[in-house]
XYZ file of C-alpha atoms in Angstrom:
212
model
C 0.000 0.000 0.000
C 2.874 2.460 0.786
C 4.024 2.425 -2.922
C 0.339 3.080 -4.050
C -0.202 5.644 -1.294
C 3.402 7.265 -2.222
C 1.972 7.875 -5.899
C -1.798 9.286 -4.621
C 0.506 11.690 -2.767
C 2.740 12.972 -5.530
C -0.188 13.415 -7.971
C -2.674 15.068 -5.401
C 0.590 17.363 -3.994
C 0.218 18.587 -7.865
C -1.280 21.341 -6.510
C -3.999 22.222 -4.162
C -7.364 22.346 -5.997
C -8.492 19.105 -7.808
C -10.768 19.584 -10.698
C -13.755 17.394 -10.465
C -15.242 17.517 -14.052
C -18.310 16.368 -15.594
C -18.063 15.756 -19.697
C -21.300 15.918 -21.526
C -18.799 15.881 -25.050
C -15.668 13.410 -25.269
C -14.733 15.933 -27.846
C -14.151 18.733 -25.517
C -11.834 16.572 -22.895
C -8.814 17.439 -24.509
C -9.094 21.534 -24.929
C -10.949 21.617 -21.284
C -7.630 19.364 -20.055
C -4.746 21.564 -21.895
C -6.525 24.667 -20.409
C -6.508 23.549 -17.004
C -3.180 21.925 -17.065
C -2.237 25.704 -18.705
C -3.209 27.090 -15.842
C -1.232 24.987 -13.460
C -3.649 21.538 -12.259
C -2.310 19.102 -13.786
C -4.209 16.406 -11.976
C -7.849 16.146 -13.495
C -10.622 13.812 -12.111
C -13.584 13.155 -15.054
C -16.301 11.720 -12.995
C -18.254 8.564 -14.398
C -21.308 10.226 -14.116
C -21.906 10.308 -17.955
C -21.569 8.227 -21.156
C -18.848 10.221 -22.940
C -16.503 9.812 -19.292
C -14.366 6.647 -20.513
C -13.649 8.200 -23.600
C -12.641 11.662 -22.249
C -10.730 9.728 -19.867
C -8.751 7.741 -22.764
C -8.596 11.251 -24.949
C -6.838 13.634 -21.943
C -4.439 10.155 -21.402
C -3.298 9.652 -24.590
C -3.145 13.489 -25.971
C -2.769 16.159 -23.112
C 0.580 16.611 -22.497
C 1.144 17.378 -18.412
C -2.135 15.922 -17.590
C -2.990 13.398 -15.230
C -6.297 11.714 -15.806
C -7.970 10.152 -13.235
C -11.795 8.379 -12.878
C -14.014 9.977 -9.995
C -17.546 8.460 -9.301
C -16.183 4.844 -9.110
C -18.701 2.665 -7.615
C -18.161 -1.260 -8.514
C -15.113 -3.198 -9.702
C -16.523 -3.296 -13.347
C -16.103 0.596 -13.239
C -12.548 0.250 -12.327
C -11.619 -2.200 -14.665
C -12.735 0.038 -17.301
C -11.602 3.223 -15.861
C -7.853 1.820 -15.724
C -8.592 -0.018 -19.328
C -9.119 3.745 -20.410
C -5.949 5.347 -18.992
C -6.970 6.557 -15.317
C -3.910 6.770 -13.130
C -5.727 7.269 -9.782
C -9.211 6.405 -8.979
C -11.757 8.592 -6.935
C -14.843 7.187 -5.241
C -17.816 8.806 -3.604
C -17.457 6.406 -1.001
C -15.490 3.252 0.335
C -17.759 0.026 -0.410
C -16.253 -3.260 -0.178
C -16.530 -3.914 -4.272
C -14.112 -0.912 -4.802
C -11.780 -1.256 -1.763
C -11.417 -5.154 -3.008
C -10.726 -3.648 -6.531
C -8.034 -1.364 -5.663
C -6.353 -4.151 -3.634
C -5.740 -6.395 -6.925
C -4.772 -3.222 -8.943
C -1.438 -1.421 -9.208
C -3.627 2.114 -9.746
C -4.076 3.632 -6.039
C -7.320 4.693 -4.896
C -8.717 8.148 -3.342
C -11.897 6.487 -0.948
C -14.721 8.571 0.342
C -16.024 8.671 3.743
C -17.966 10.890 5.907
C -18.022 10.008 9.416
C -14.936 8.993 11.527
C -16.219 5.728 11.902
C -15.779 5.315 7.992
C -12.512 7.021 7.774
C -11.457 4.138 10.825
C -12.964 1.224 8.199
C -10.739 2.689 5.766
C -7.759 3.148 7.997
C -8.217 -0.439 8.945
C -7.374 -1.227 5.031
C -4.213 0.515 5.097
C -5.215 3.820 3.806
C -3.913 7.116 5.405
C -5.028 9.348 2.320
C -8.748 9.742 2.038
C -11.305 12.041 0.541
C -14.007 13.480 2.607
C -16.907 14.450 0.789
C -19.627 15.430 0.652
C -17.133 17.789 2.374
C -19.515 20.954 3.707
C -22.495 19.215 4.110
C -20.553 16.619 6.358
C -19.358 19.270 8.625
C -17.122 21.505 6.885
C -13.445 22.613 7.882
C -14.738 22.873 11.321
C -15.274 18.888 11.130
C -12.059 18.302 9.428
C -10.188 20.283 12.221
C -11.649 18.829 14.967
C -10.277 15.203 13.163
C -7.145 15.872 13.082
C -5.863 15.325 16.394
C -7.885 11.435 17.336
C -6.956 10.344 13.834
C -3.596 12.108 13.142
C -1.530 11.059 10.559
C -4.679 10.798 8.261
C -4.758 13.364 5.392
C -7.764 14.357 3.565
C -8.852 15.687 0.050
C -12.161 17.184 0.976
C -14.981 17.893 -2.166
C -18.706 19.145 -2.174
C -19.457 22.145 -1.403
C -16.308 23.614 -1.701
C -15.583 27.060 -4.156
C -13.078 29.683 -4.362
C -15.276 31.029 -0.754
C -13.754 28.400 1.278
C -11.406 26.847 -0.014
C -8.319 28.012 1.640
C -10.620 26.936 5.084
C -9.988 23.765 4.118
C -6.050 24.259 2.422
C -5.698 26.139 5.335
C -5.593 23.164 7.618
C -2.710 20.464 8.753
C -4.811 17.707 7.420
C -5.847 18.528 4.376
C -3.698 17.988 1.476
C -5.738 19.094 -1.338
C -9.347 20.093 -2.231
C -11.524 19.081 -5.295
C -13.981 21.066 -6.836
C -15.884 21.976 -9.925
C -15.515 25.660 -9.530
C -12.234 25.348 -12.108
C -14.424 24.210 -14.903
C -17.986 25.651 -15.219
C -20.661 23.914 -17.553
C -21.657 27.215 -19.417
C -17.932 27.543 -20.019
C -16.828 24.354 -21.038
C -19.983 24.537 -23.452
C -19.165 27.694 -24.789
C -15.600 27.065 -25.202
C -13.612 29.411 -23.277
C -11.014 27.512 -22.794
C -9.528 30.847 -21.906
C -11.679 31.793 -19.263
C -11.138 28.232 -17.927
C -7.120 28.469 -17.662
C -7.500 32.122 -16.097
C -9.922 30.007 -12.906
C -7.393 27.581 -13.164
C -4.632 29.659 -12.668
C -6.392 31.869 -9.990
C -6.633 28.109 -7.972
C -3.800 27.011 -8.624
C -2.251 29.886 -6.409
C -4.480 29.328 -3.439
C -1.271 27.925 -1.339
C 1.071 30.921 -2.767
């Protein structure tokens, strides 16, 4: 686990805000991917919430340059099969279910696991993981939750999403636990349909300095 852990680290250490994306159109992965790794996150999670994921996935692996794909939403072992089969090199999911948890443990990709509660992040811990995401992050308690964490279950770090914008986001950076954040902020919808690819690197950029 230390090997897979040591790799999480050095791709969520990337920088400090993790783009969660949602793709609608496969063919606008690769311009939305070049303008965020343009303006400095290079680490991109493209959730499998729709049918044109897998192949955005495969598209910002094989042709962005600087990028680091990853799969977010994964829910079942079939998922991460086909997540990896598409290029993923880290694997997000919403929560920590024994289908994905068994996954991960037969695969050399390393997995980001969700939890909510301390009891989860324990169940988790108990598996060998010390990186975890907490989401949904403010509805779960916030920054005030994550704070009051990290002294019973120290030596955990967390990548908190939900909820979180430009607003509160350096709440969360702000704190000894937390090693990154995700969020959507990075990459609006109307944007990414409109193509402003430009507009999308300057939010990028404006992120990517959070911890400057």
């Amino acid at each position: 686990m230390s090997g897979k852990t040591d790799a999480l680290l050095s791709t969520l250490r990337l920088q400090p805000v993790v783009p969660v994306i949602v793709i609608d159109d496969a063919k606008s992965a690769v311009p939305l991917a070049r303008a965020l790794v343009a303006g400095g996150l290079k680490a991109i999670e493209i959730t499998l919430r729709t049918p044109a994921a897998l192949d955005a996935i495969k598209a910002v692996a094989d042709e962005v340059e600087g990028a680091v794909a990853g799969a977010g939403t994964v829910l079942d072992a079939k998922q991460w099969d086909l997540a990896v089969k598409a290029g993923s090199k880290f694997i997000v999911s919403p929560g920590a279910g024994p289908a994905v948890l068994d996954a991960a443990d037969q695969s050399d990709i390393p997995l980001l696991p969700g939890t909510a509660t301390a009891t989860e992040i324990m169940t988790v811990r108990d598996r060998g993981y010390s990186v975890i995401k907490f989401f949904p992050a403010e509805q779960a308690g916030g920054a005030p939750y994550l704070n009051a964490l990290s002294s019973p279950l120290n030596g955990i770090l967390f990548c908190p999403t939900g909820g979180i914008s430009l607003k509160n986001a350096r709440d969360y950076l702000s704190l000894p636990n937390v090693v990154c954040v995700g969020g959507s902020w990075v990459a609006p919808k109307a944007m990414v349909e409109a193509g402003d690819w430009a507009g999308i690197t300057r939010l990028a950029a404006e992120a990517s300095g959070l911890r400057s």
